Coordinates of C-alpha atoms in Angstrom, one line a residue:
X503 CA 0.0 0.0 0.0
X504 CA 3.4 2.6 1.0
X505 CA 4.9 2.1 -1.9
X506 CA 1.8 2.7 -4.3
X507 CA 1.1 5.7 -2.5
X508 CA 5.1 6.9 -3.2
X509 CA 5.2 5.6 -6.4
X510 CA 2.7 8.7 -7.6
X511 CA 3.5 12.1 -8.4
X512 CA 3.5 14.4 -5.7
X513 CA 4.4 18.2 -5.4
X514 CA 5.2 18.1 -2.3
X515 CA 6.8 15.7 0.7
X516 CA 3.5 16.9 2.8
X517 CA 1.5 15.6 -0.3
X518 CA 2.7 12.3 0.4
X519 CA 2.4 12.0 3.9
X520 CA -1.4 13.7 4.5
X521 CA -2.2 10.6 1.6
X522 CA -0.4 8.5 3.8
X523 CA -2.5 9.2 6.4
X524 CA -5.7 8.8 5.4
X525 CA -5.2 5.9 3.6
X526 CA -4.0 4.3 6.8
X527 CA -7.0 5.8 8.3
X528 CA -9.2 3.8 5.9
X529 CA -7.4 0.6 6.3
X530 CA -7.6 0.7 10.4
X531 CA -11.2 2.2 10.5
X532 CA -12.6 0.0 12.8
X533 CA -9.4 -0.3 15.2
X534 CA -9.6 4.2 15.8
X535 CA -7.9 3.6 19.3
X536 CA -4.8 1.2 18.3
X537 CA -2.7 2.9 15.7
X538 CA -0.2 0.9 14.5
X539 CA 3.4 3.2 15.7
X540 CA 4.2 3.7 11.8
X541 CA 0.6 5.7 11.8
X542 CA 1.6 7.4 15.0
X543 CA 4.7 8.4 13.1
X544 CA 3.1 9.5 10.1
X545 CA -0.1 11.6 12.0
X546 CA 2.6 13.3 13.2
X547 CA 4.9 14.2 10.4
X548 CA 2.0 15.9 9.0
X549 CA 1.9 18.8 11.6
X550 CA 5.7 19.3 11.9
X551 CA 8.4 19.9 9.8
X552 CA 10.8 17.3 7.8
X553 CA 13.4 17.8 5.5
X554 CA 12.5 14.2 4.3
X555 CA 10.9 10.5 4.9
X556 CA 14.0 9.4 6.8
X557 CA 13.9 12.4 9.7
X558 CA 10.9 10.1 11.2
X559 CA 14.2 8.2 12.9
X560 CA 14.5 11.1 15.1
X561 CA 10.9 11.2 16.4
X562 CA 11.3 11.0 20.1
X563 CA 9.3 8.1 22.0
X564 CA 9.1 9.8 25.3
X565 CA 5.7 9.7 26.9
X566 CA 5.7 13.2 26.8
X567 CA 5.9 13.4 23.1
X568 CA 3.7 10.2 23.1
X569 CA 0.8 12.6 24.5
X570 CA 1.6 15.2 22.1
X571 CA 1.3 12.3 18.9
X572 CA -1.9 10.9 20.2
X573 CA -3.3 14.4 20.2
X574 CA -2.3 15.2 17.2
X575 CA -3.6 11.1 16.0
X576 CA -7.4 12.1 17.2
X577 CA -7.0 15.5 15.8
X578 CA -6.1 14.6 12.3
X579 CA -8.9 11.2 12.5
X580 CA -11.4 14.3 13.5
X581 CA -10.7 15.9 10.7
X582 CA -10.4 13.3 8.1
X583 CA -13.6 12.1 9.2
X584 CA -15.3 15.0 8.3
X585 CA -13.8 15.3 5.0
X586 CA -13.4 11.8 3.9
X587 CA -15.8 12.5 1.1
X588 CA -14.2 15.5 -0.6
X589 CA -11.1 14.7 0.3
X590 CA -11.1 11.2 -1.6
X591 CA -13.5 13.2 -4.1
X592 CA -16.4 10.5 -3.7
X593 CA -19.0 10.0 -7.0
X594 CA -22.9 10.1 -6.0
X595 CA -24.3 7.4 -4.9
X596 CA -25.6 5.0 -7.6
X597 CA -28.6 6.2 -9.5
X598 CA -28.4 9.5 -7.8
X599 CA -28.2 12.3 -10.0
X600 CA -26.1 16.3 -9.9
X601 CA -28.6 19.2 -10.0
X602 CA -28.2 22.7 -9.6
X603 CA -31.7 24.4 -8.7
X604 CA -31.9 28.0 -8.4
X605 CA -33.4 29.6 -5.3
X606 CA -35.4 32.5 -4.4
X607 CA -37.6 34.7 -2.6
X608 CA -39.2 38.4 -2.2
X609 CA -42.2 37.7 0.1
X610 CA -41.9 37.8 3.9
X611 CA -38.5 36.9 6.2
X612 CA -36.7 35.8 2.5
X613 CA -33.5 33.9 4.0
X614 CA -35.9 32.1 6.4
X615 CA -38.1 31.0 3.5
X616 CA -35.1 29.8 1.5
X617 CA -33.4 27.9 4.1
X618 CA -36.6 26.4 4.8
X619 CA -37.3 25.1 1.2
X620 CA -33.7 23.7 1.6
X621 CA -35.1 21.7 4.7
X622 CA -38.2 20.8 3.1
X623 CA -35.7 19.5 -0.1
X624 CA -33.5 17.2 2.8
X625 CA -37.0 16.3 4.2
X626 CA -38.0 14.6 0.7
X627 CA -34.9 12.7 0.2
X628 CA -33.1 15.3 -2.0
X629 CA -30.0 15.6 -0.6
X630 CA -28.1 19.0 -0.3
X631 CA -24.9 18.7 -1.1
X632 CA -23.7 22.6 -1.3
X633 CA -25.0 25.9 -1.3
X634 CA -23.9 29.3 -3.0
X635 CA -23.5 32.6 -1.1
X636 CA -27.0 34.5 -0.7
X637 CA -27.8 37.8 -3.3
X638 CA -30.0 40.3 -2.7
X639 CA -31.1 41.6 -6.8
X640 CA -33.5 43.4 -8.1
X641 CA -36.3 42.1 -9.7
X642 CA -36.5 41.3 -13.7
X643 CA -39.2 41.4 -16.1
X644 CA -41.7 43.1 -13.8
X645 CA -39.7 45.4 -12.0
X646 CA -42.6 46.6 -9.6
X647 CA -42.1 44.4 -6.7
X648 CA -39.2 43.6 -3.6
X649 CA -35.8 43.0 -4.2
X650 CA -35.4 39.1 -4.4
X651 CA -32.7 37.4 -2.5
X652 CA -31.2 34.6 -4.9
X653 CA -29.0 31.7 -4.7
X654 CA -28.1 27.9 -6.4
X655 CA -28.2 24.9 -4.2
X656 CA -26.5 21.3 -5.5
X657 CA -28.6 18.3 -4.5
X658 CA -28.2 14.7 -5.2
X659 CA -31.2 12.6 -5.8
X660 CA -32.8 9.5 -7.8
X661 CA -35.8 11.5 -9.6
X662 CA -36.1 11.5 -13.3
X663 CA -36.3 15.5 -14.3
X664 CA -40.3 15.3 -14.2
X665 CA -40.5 13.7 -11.0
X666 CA -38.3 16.2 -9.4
X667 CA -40.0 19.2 -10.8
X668 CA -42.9 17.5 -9.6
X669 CA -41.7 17.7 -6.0
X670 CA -40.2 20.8 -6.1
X671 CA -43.5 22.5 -7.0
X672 CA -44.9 20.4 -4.3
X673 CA -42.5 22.4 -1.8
X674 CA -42.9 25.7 -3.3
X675 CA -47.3 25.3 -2.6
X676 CA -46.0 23.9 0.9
X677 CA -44.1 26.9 1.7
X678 CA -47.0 29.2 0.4
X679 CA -46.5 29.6 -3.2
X680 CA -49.7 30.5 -5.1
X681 CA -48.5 31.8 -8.8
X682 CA -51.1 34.9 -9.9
X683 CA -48.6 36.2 -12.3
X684 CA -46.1 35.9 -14.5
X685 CA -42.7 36.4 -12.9
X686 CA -44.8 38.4 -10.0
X687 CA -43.7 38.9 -6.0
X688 CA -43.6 34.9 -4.3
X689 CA -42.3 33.6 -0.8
X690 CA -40.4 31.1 -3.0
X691 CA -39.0 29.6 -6.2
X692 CA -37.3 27.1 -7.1
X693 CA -36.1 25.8 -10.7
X694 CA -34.1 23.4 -11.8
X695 CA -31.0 24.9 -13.8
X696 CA -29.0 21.3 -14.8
X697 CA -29.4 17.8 -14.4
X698 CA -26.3 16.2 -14.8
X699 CA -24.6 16.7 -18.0
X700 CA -28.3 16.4 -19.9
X701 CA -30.2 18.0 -21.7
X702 CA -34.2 18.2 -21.4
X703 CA -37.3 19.4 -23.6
X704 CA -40.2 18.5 -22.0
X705 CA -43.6 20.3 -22.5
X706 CA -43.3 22.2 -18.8
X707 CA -39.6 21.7 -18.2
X708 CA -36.5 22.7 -20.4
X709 CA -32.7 21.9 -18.9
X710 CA -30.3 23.6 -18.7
X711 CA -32.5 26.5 -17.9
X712 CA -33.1 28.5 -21.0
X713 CA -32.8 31.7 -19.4
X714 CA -29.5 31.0 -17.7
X715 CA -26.8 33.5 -19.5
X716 CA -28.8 36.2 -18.9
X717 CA -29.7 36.6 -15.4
X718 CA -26.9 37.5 -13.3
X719 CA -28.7 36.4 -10.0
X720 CA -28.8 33.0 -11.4
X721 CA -24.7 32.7 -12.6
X722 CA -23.4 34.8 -9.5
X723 CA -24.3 31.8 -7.3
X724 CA -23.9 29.5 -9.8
X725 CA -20.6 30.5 -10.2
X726 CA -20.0 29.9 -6.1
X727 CA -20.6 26.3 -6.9
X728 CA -19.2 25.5 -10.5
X729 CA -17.5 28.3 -12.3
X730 CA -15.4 26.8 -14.9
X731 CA -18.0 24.2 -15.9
X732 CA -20.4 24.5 -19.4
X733 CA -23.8 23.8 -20.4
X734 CA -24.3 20.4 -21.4
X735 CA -22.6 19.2 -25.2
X736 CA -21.2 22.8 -25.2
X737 CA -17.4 22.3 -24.7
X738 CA -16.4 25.1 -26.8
X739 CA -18.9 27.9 -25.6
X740 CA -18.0 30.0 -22.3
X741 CA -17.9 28.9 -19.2
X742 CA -20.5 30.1 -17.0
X743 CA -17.6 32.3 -15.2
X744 CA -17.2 33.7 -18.6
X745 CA -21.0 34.7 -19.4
X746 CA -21.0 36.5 -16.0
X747 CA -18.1 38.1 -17.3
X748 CA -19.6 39.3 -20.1
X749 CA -22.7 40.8 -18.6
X750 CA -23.3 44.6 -17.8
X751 CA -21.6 45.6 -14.1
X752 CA -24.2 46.2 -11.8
X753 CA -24.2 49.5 -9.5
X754 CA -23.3 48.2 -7.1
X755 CA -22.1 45.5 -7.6
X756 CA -24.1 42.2 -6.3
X757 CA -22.8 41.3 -2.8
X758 CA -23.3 37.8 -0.8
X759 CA -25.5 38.3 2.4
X760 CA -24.8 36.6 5.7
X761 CA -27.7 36.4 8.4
X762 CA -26.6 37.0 11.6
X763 CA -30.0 37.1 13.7
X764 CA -33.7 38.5 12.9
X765 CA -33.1 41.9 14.6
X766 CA -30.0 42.9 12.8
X767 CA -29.3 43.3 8.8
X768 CA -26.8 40.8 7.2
X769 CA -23.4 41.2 6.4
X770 CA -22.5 42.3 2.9
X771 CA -19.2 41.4 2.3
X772 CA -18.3 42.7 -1.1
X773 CA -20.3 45.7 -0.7
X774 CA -17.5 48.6 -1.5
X775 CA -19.2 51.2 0.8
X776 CA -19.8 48.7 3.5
X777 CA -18.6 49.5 7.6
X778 CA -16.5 47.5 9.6
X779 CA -18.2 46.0 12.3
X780 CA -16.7 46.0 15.7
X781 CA -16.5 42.4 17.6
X782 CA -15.7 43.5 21.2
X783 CA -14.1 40.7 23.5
X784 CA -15.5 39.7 27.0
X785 CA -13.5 37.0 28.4
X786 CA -14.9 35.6 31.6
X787 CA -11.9 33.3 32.6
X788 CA -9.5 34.4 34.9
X789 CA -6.6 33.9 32.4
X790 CA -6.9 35.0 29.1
X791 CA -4.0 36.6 27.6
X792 CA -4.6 39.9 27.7
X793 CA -7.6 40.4 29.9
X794 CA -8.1 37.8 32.2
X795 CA -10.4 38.1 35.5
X796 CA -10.7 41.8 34.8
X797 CA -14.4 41.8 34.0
X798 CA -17.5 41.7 36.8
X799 CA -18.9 38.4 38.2
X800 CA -22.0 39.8 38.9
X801 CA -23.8 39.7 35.8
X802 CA -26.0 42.8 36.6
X803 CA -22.5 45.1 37.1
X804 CA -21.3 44.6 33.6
X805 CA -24.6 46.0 32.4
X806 CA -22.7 50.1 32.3
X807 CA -19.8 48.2 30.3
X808 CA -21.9 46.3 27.3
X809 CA -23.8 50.2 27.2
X810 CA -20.4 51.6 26.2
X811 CA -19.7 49.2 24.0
X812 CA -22.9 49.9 21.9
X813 CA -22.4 53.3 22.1
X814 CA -18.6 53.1 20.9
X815 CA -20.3 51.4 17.9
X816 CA -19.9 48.0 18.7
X817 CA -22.5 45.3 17.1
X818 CA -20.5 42.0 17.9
X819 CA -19.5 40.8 21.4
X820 CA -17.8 37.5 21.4
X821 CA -18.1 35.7 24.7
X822 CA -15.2 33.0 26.0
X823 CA -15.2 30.7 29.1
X824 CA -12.2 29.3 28.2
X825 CA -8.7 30.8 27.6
X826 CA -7.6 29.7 23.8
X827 CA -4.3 31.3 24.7
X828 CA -1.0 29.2 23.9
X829 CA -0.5 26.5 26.9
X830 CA -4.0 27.5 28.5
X831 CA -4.9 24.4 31.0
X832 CA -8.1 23.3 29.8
X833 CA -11.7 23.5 32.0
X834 CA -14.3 21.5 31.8
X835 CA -17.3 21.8 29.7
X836 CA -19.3 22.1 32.5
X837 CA -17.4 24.6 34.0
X838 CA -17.1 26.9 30.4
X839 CA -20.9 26.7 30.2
X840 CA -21.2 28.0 34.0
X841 CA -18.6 30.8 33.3
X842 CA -21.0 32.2 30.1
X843 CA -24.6 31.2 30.4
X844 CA -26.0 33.7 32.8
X845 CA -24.0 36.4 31.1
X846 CA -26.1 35.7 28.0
X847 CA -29.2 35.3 29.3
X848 CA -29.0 38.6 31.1
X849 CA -27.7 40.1 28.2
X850 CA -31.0 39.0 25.9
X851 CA -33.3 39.9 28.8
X852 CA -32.3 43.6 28.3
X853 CA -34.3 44.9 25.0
X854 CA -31.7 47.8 25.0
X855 CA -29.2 45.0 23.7
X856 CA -31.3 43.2 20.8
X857 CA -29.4 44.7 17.9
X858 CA -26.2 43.0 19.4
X859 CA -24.7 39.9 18.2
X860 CA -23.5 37.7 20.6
X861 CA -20.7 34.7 19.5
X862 CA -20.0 32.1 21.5
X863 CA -16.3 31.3 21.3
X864 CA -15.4 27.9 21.9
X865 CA -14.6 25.0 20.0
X866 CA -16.7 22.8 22.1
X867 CA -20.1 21.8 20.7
X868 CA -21.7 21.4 23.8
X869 CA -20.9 24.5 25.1
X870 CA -21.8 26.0 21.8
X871 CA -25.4 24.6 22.0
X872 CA -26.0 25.4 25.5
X873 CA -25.2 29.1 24.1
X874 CA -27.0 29.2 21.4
X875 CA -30.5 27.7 23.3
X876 CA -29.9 30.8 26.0
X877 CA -29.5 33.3 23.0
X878 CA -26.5 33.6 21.4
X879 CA -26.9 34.0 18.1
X880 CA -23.2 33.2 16.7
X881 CA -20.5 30.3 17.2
X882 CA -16.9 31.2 17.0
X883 CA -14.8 28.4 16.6
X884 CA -11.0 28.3 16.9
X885 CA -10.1 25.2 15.7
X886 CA -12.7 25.3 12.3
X887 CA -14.2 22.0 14.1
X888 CA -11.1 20.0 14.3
X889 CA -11.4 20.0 18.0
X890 CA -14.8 18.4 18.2
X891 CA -16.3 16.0 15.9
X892 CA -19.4 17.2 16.8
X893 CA -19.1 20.9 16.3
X894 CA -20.0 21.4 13.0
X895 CA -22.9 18.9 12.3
X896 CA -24.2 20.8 15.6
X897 CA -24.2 24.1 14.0
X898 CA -25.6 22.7 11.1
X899 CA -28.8 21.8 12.8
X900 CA -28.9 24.6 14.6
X901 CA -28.9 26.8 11.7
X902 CA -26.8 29.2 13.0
X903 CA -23.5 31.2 11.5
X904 CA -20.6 30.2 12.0
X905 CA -16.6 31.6 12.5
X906 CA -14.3 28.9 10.8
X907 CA -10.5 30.1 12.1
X908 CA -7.7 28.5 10.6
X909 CA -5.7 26.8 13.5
X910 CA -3.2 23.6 13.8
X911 CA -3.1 21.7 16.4
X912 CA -4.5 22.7 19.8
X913 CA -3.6 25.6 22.1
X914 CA -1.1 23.5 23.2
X915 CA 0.6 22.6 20.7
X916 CA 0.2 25.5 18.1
X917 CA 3.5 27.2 18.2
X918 CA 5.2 23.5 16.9
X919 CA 3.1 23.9 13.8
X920 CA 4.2 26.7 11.8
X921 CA 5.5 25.1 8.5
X922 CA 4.1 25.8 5.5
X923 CA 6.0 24.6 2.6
X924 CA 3.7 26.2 -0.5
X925 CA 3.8 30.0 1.6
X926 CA 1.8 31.5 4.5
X927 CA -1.6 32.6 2.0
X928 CA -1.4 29.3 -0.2
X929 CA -1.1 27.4 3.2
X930 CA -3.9 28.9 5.0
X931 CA -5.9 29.3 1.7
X932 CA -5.9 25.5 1.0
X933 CA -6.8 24.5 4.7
X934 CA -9.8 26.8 5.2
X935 CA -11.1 25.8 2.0
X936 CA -11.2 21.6 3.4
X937 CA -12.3 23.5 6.6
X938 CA -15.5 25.2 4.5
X939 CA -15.5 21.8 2.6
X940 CA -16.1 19.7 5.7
X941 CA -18.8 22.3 7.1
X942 CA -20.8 22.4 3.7
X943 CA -20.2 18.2 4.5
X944 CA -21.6 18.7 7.6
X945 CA -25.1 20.7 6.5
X946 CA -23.7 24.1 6.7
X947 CA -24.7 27.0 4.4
X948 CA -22.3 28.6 2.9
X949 CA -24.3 31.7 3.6
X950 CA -24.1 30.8 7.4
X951 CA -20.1 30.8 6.9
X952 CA -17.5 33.9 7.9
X953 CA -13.8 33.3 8.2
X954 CA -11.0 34.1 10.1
X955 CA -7.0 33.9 9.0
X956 CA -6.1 33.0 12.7
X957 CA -3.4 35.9 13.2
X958 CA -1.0 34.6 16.1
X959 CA -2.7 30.8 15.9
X960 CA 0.2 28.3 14.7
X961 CA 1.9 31.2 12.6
X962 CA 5.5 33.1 13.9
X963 CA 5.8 36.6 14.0
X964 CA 7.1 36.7 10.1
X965 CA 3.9 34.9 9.0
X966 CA 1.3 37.1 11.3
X967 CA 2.4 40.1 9.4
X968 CA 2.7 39.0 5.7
X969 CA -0.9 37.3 6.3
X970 CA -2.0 41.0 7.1
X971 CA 0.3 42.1 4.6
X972 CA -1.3 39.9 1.7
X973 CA -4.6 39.8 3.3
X974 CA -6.4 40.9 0.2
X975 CA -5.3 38.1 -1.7
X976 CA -6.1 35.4 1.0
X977 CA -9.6 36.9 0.4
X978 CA -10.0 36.1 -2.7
X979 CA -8.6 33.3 -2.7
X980 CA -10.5 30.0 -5.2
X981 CA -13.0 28.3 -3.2
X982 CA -13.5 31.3 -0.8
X983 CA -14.6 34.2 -2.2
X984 CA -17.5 36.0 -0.7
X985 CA -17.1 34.6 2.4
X986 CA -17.3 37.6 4.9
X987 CA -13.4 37.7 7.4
X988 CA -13.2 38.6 11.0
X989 CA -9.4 39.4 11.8
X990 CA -8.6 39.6 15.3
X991 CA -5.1 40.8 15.7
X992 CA -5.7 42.8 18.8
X993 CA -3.2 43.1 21.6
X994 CA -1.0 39.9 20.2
X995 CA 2.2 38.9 21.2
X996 CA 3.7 40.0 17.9
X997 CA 2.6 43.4 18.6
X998 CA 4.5 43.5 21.6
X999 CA 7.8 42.0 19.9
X1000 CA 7.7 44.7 16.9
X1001 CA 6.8 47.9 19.3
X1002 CA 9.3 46.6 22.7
X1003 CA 5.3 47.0 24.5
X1004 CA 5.5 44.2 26.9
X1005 CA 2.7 45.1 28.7
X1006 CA -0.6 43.8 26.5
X1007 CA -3.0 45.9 27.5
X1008 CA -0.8 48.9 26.3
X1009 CA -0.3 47.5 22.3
X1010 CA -2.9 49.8 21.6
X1011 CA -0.7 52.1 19.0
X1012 CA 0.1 48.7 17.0
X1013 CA -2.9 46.9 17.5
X1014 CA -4.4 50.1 15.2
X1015 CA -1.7 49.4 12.5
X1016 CA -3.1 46.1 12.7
X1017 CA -7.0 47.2 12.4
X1018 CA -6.0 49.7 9.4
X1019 CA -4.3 47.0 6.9
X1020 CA -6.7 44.5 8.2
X1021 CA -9.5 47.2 7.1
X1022 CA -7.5 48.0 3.8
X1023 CA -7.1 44.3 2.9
X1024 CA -11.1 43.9 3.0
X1025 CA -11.9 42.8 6.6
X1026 CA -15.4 42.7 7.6
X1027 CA -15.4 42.2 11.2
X1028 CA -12.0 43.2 13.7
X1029 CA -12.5 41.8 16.6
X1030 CA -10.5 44.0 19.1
X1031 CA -10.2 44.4 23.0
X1032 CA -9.5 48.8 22.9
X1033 CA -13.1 49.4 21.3
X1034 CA -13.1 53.6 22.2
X1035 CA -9.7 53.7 19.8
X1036 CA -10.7 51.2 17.5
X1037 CA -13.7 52.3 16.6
X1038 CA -11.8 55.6 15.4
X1039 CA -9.4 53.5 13.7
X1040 CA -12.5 51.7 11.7
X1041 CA -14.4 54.8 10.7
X1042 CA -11.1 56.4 9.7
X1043 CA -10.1 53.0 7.8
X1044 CA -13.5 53.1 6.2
X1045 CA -13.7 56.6 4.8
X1046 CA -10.1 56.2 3.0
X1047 CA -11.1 52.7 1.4
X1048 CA -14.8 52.5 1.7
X1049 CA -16.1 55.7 0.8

């Protein structure tokens, strides 16, 4: 099996040893908590650095070390469960069949309507593989009516093209649908743009849709999902990345939407005049990095604190129970969900505070869901659901958003992680997109997805700054464009290496260096802990490169 792995063509050492692993993984499925010691050896060769094969004769055995491998072992199993599918780029089951169907709605709460009809799609056995960013448009043909929102969902399924029309309209009268005119205002719509590689005339149903190359809110999602494809038996006509391309610009230009709760307007995040939203922090451990214990117990006496923070601007407040800082000793779940659950629930018991988001930060699921029930409206993940198997198919039912950070290894064991062969952006790039991979896996919207490059998580002081540096590109980098950032940069220990500040709480000069190129790169949220300066940093930031 090793040497038909090495006898292929790989870029890259690391190439060979992440297929190593997970096709060891697939041969000792059923025996997860026995690895055979080459295994061991080779889980952990793909979170440190080798100059080749034959370094894994230095690996040291001590039971130290030992601890460290099996951490990384049921770290790298989490993961690969998760992915398994895309990862090994697994075909549809027999008989199933690859469809793209458009989505959309102007009537009523429109996100809630269409991620209803793609419940009401999973509930009838059509299986929803991935989802496009959401688009708010205006309305064509009959131009008298709301803005729609729009987007393309893949699904898998075993219907013939009639039978599945036949049970989409079935869900659109469901949901409310009652057609009184032609291309007129309706809570939902849903048409089938392509069925595999086929083509279809059929008295009410024509594939691919005929109307396709000329409606931007149809190839603007499409494009999320499949951009360099072609319609059917049309190999040498554009690619659907091309006919968008070719289309008139809108003013502005169309920009994906990202719920965030009912009381607040979504995110757009390629919206050229949009604001930078503040996330202020509110650790209540008694050893964060930066700000540990310095916050009220009593729930009631932070109430004059979260008042400045809204009037300082801020519309996100991320709330920890548990230190993510490097070497932090871990606390129970238990204990992380007594730390943060009365804090929430007082904070939603106060009307004052219902335009404020609240996250959750922690990379445990059942802290997460604990949250979310009291009122949280937000789950901030470190570890991108690497650290809990069930973080991400938890969210998923939940139907919350979601922060995905880009991490290595745990809080622990971060700082040994900081090799990346192809280059900081191509590194991180690559490992959020299986990260966004194994949440659409998992049931996640993309539209319920934001991002975060993890400044000062398993990256050295060099690769925290050309990450800011090259920010812009890491947005738009393949496979995750659209999807709205949070940078969080604030008060790191980089900061206080460049400036000689060793004191964190006074890295307020160069945490603002960090907001600005953060802001000028195309950041949508900075999460920061000196809100009164940042939030003159922000509006500054914004009127030089969001006018």
């Amino acid at each position: 099996m090793i040497q038909s792995v090495l006898s292929g063509k790989y870029a890259e050492v690391d190439d060979i040893i992440h297929r190593l692993a997970l096709t060891a993984f697939l041969l000792h499925d059923s025996e997860p908590q026995n690895p055979p010691l080459d295994l061991v050896i080779v889980t952990l060769e793909t979170h440190r650095e080798y100059k080749s094969l034959e370094d894994r004769e230095s690996i040291d055995t001590t039971p130290t070390t030992l601890q460290q491998i099996n951490a990384s072992l049921h770290m790298l199993r989490t993961s690969y469960e998760q992915v398994k599918g895309f990862a090994f780029n697994e075909a549809p089951l027999p008989n199933n069949h690859v469809v793209h169907v458009a989505l959309g709605s102007n009537v009523g709460d429109r996100m809630d309507m269409i991620e209803r009809a793609c419940k009401s799609m999973e509930a009838q056995n059509l299986k929803v593989v991935r989802t496009s960013s959401l688009y708010e448009t205006t309305p064509m043909y009959m131009e008298d009516q709301a803005p729609f929102i729009n987007g393309v969902c893949q699904i898998e399924t075993s219907l013939d093209p009639s039978k599945l029309l036949e049970q989409l309209k079935f869900i659109e009268k469901d949901l409310g649908r009652q057609k009184t005119v032609e291309n007129g205002p309706r809570p939902i719509d849903l048409d089938i743009l392509l069925y595999d590689d086929e083509k279809v005339n059929l008295e009410d149903l024509t594939i691919p849709h005929p109307r396709i190359s000329e409606r931007e809110f149809v190839l603007k999602p499409l494009c999320d999902l499949i951009p360099n494809s072609r319609p059917p038996s049309a190999r040498l006509i554009p690619t659907f990345r091309d006919r968008l391309e070719a289309l008139p610009k809108p003013h502005p230009p169309l920009s994906p939407l990202i719920p965030l709760s009912s009381s607040v307007d979504p995110l757009r995040s390629e919206s050229p005049s949009r604001r930078t939203q503040l996330m202020a922090v509110l650790n209540l451990t008694p050893d964060s990095f930066s700000d540990g214990g310095l916050y009220p117990t009593e729930v009631s006496a932070l109430i004059p604190y979260l008042e400045s923070l809204v009037s300082a601007g801020v519309t996100f407040l991320d709330i920890g129970g548990q230190s993510s800082r490097p070497n932090a000793p871990d606390v129970s779940p238990e204990e992380e969900i007594a730390r943060v659950l009365p804090t929430i629930k007082h904070i939603r018991s106060q009307s004052s505070f219902d335009k404020l988001v609240l996250s959750i930060d922690t990379y445990r699921a059942s802290v997460a869901a604990a949250a979310i029930e009291a009122g949280a409206n937000v789950v901030n993940d470190v570890s991108a659901g690497t650290l809990d198997a069930e973080m991400l198919p938890l969210v998923a039912k939940l139907g919350c958003t979601v922060v995905l950070m880009h991490m290595r290894g745990t809080p622990s064991t971060m700082n040994r992680m900081t090799s990346y062969p192809t280059g900081i952006v191509e590194g991180v790039g690559q490992e959020l997109v299986q990260r966004v991979a194994a949440a659409e896996a998992a049931g996640i919207r993309r539209w319920r997805m934001i991002l975060d490059p993890g400044i000062g998580f398993a990256k050295n002081q060099a690769q925290n700054l050309e990450l800011l540096r090259r920010f812009g590109e890491l947005r738009a980098y393949e496979g995750l464009k659209g999807i709205p950032w949070v940078v969080g940069a604030s008060r790191k220990g980089f900061i206080g290496k460049i400036t000689g500040v060793s004191e964190p709480s006074e890295r307020v000069m160069g945490t603002a260096a960090t907001v600005s190129t953060a802001i000028q790169g195309g950041a949508d949220i900075v999460r920061v802990h000196d809100v009164n300066e940042m939030a003159q940093v922000t509006k500054m930031a914004d009127a030089i490169w969001r006018a």
